[in-house]
Amino acid sequence: MKFAKVGLVLAASALALGACSKGGDINHGGKVVLPGGGSTLSKQVPANLPDYVKVYPGAVVTAVMDNGARGGVITFDVSDPPDTVVAFYKKTAADAKLDSGMDSWSLNQDHSGPHVMMFDKAGTHRSLSASVEVKDGKTHVGLIYGGAV
């Protein structure tokens, strides 16, 4: 079930990114409202971000897809090493009383590729997934979160 939700959010993200080529310019503070209503694409962290979703301190936000109370996606770059970022999100999830659902590095013993962690709270719509990897000398982070519906 969790993986299905993540797949839907990733598909929506691809749709959102495609919408940018149709006139929106998020690189200059713009916002794109996606067809069907409710979802926007920008570089601005939503004011209604759930309290259990934290943007890493000092992050440079590269894209945000917000679907209101249902959740969204935030991508950003940071200068700290990946291990520090991973520890931050594990602590953030624990503080929010979210349970660890999956850690890709527990499945991939050589720790290659992005480090993906999934957290949720059973019986709620609260979920948080974090993907952390180094690329082009920066630590890239992608957050996918679900909210109350």
CSV table of C-alpha atoms in Angstrom, one decimal:
chain,number,residue,atom,x,y,z
A,1,MET,CA,0.0,0.0,0.0
A,2,LYS,CA,2.8,2.5,0.9
A,3,PHE,CA,4.6,1.8,-2.3
A,4,ALA,CA,1.4,2.4,-4.3
A,5,LYS,CA,1.0,5.8,-2.7
A,6,VAL,CA,4.6,6.7,-3.4
A,7,GLY,CA,4.1,5.6,-7.0
A,8,LEU,CA,1.1,7.8,-7.4
A,9,VAL,CA,2.9,10.8,-5.9
A,10,LEU,CA,5.9,10.2,-8.2
A,11,ALA,CA,3.6,10.0,-11.2
A,12,ALA,CA,1.9,13.3,-10.2
A,13,SER,CA,5.4,14.8,-9.8
A,14,ALA,CA,6.2,13.9,-13.4
A,15,LEU,CA,2.9,15.4,-14.6
A,16,ALA,CA,3.7,18.5,-12.6
A,17,LEU,CA,7.2,18.8,-14.1
A,18,GLY,CA,5.7,18.4,-17.5
A,19,ALA,CA,3.3,21.3,-16.8
A,20,CYS,CA,6.3,23.6,-16.5
A,21,SER,CA,7.0,23.4,-20.2
A,22,LYS,CA,3.5,24.8,-20.8
A,23,GLY,CA,4.2,28.4,-19.6
A,24,GLY,CA,5.0,28.2,-15.9
A,25,ASP,CA,8.4,29.5,-14.7
A,26,ILE,CA,9.1,28.3,-11.2
A,27,ASN,CA,12.7,29.5,-11.5
A,28,HIS,CA,11.7,33.1,-11.2
A,29,GLY,CA,9.2,32.8,-8.3
A,30,GLY,CA,6.3,31.6,-10.4
A,31,LYS,CA,3.7,29.0,-9.6
A,32,VAL,CA,2.0,26.6,-11.9
A,33,VAL,CA,-1.6,25.4,-11.1
A,34,LEU,CA,-2.0,21.9,-12.5
A,35,PRO,CA,-5.1,20.9,-14.3
A,36,GLY,CA,-7.8,19.3,-12.1
A,37,GLY,CA,-7.3,21.8,-9.4
A,38,GLY,CA,-5.7,21.5,-6.0
A,39,SER,CA,-2.1,20.9,-7.0
A,40,THR,CA,0.6,23.6,-7.6
A,41,LEU,CA,4.2,23.5,-8.6
A,42,SER,CA,6.6,26.2,-7.4
A,43,LYS,CA,9.8,26.6,-5.4
A,44,GLN,CA,8.0,27.9,-2.3
A,45,VAL,CA,7.5,25.6,0.7
A,46,PRO,CA,3.7,25.5,1.5
A,47,ALA,CA,2.4,27.5,4.4
A,48,ASN,CA,0.3,24.4,5.3
A,49,LEU,CA,3.3,22.0,5.6
A,50,PRO,CA,2.4,19.4,8.2
A,51,ASP,CA,4.4,19.8,11.4
A,52,TYR,CA,6.1,16.4,11.0
A,53,VAL,CA,7.6,17.5,7.6
A,54,LYS,CA,10.8,19.5,8.1
A,55,VAL,CA,12.9,21.1,5.3
A,56,TYR,CA,16.5,20.6,6.3
A,57,PRO,CA,18.1,23.7,7.7
A,58,GLY,CA,20.0,25.8,5.1
A,59,ALA,CA,18.4,23.9,2.2
A,60,VAL,CA,18.1,25.5,-1.3
A,61,VAL,CA,14.6,24.4,-2.5
A,62,THR,CA,14.6,23.3,-6.1
A,63,ALA,CA,10.9,22.3,-6.6
A,64,VAL,CA,7.7,21.9,-4.6
A,65,MET,CA,4.5,20.1,-5.7
A,66,ASP,CA,1.8,20.9,-3.2
A,67,ASN,CA,-1.6,19.1,-3.2
A,68,GLY,CA,-3.0,21.0,-0.2
A,69,ALA,CA,-4.0,18.8,2.7
A,70,ARG,CA,-3.3,15.6,0.8
A,71,GLY,CA,0.5,16.0,0.7
A,72,GLY,CA,3.2,16.9,-1.7
A,73,VAL,CA,6.8,16.7,-2.8
A,74,ILE,CA,9.7,18.9,-1.9
A,75,THR,CA,13.2,18.7,-3.5
A,76,PHE,CA,16.2,20.6,-2.3
A,77,ASP,CA,20.0,20.7,-2.1
A,78,VAL,CA,22.1,21.0,1.1
A,79,SER,CA,25.9,21.2,1.7
A,80,ASP,CA,25.9,18.8,4.6
A,81,PRO,CA,27.0,15.2,4.0
A,82,PRO,CA,24.3,12.5,3.4
A,83,ASP,CA,24.8,10.7,6.7
A,84,THR,CA,24.0,13.9,8.6
A,85,VAL,CA,20.9,14.5,6.5
A,86,VAL,CA,19.7,10.9,7.0
A,87,ALA,CA,20.2,11.1,10.7
A,88,PHE,CA,18.1,14.4,10.7
A,89,TYR,CA,15.2,12.7,9.0
A,90,LYS,CA,15.3,9.6,11.2
A,91,LYS,CA,15.2,11.8,14.3
A,92,THR,CA,12.5,14.0,12.7
A,93,ALA,CA,10.3,10.9,12.0
A,94,ALA,CA,11.0,9.5,15.5
A,95,ASP,CA,10.1,12.8,17.1
A,96,ALA,CA,6.8,12.8,15.1
A,97,LYS,CA,6.1,9.3,16.3
A,98,LEU,CA,6.2,7.9,12.7
A,99,ASP,CA,7.2,4.3,12.4
A,100,SER,CA,10.0,3.2,10.0
A,101,GLY,CA,8.5,1.3,7.1
A,102,MET,CA,11.5,0.8,4.9
A,103,ASP,CA,15.2,1.7,4.7
A,104,SER,CA,16.7,1.0,1.3
A,105,TRP,CA,20.2,0.6,2.7
A,106,SER,CA,19.0,-2.2,4.9
A,107,LEU,CA,18.1,-4.0,1.6
A,108,ASN,CA,21.2,-2.9,-0.3
A,109,GLN,CA,24.3,-3.9,1.8
A,110,ASP,CA,26.8,-2.1,-0.4
A,111,HIS,CA,24.9,1.2,0.2
A,112,SER,CA,25.1,2.3,-3.4
A,113,GLY,CA,22.5,4.6,-4.9
A,114,PRO,CA,20.1,6.9,-3.1
A,115,HIS,CA,19.3,6.3,0.5
A,116,VAL,CA,15.5,6.0,0.7
A,117,MET,CA,13.6,5.9,3.9
A,118,MET,CA,9.9,5.6,4.4
A,119,PHE,CA,7.9,6.4,7.6
A,120,ASP,CA,4.3,6.4,8.5
A,121,LYS,CA,1.8,6.2,11.3
A,122,ALA,CA,-0.7,3.3,11.0
A,123,GLY,CA,-4.3,4.4,10.9
A,124,THR,CA,-3.5,7.9,9.7
A,125,HIS,CA,-2.6,9.6,6.5
A,126,ARG,CA,0.7,10.8,7.9
A,127,SER,CA,3.6,9.6,5.9
A,128,LEU,CA,7.1,10.8,5.0
A,129,SER,CA,9.6,9.4,2.6
A,130,ALA,CA,13.1,10.9,2.2
A,131,SER,CA,15.6,10.1,-0.6
A,132,VAL,CA,19.1,11.4,0.0
A,133,GLU,CA,22.0,11.1,-2.5
A,134,VAL,CA,25.1,13.0,-3.6
A,135,LYS,CA,25.2,14.3,-7.1
A,136,ASP,CA,27.4,17.0,-8.6
A,137,GLY,CA,29.1,17.6,-5.3
A,138,LYS,CA,25.8,18.4,-3.5
A,139,THR,CA,23.5,16.4,-1.3
A,140,HIS,CA,20.2,16.2,-3.1
A,141,VAL,CA,17.1,15.4,-1.0
A,142,GLY,CA,13.6,14.6,-2.0
A,143,LEU,CA,10.7,14.5,0.4
A,144,ILE,CA,7.3,12.9,-0.3
A,145,TYR,CA,4.7,13.5,2.4
A,146,GLY,CA,1.1,12.6,2.9
A,147,GLY,CA,-1.3,14.7,5.0
A,148,ALA,CA,-4.8,14.4,6.4
A,149,VAL,CA,-7.5,14.0,3.8
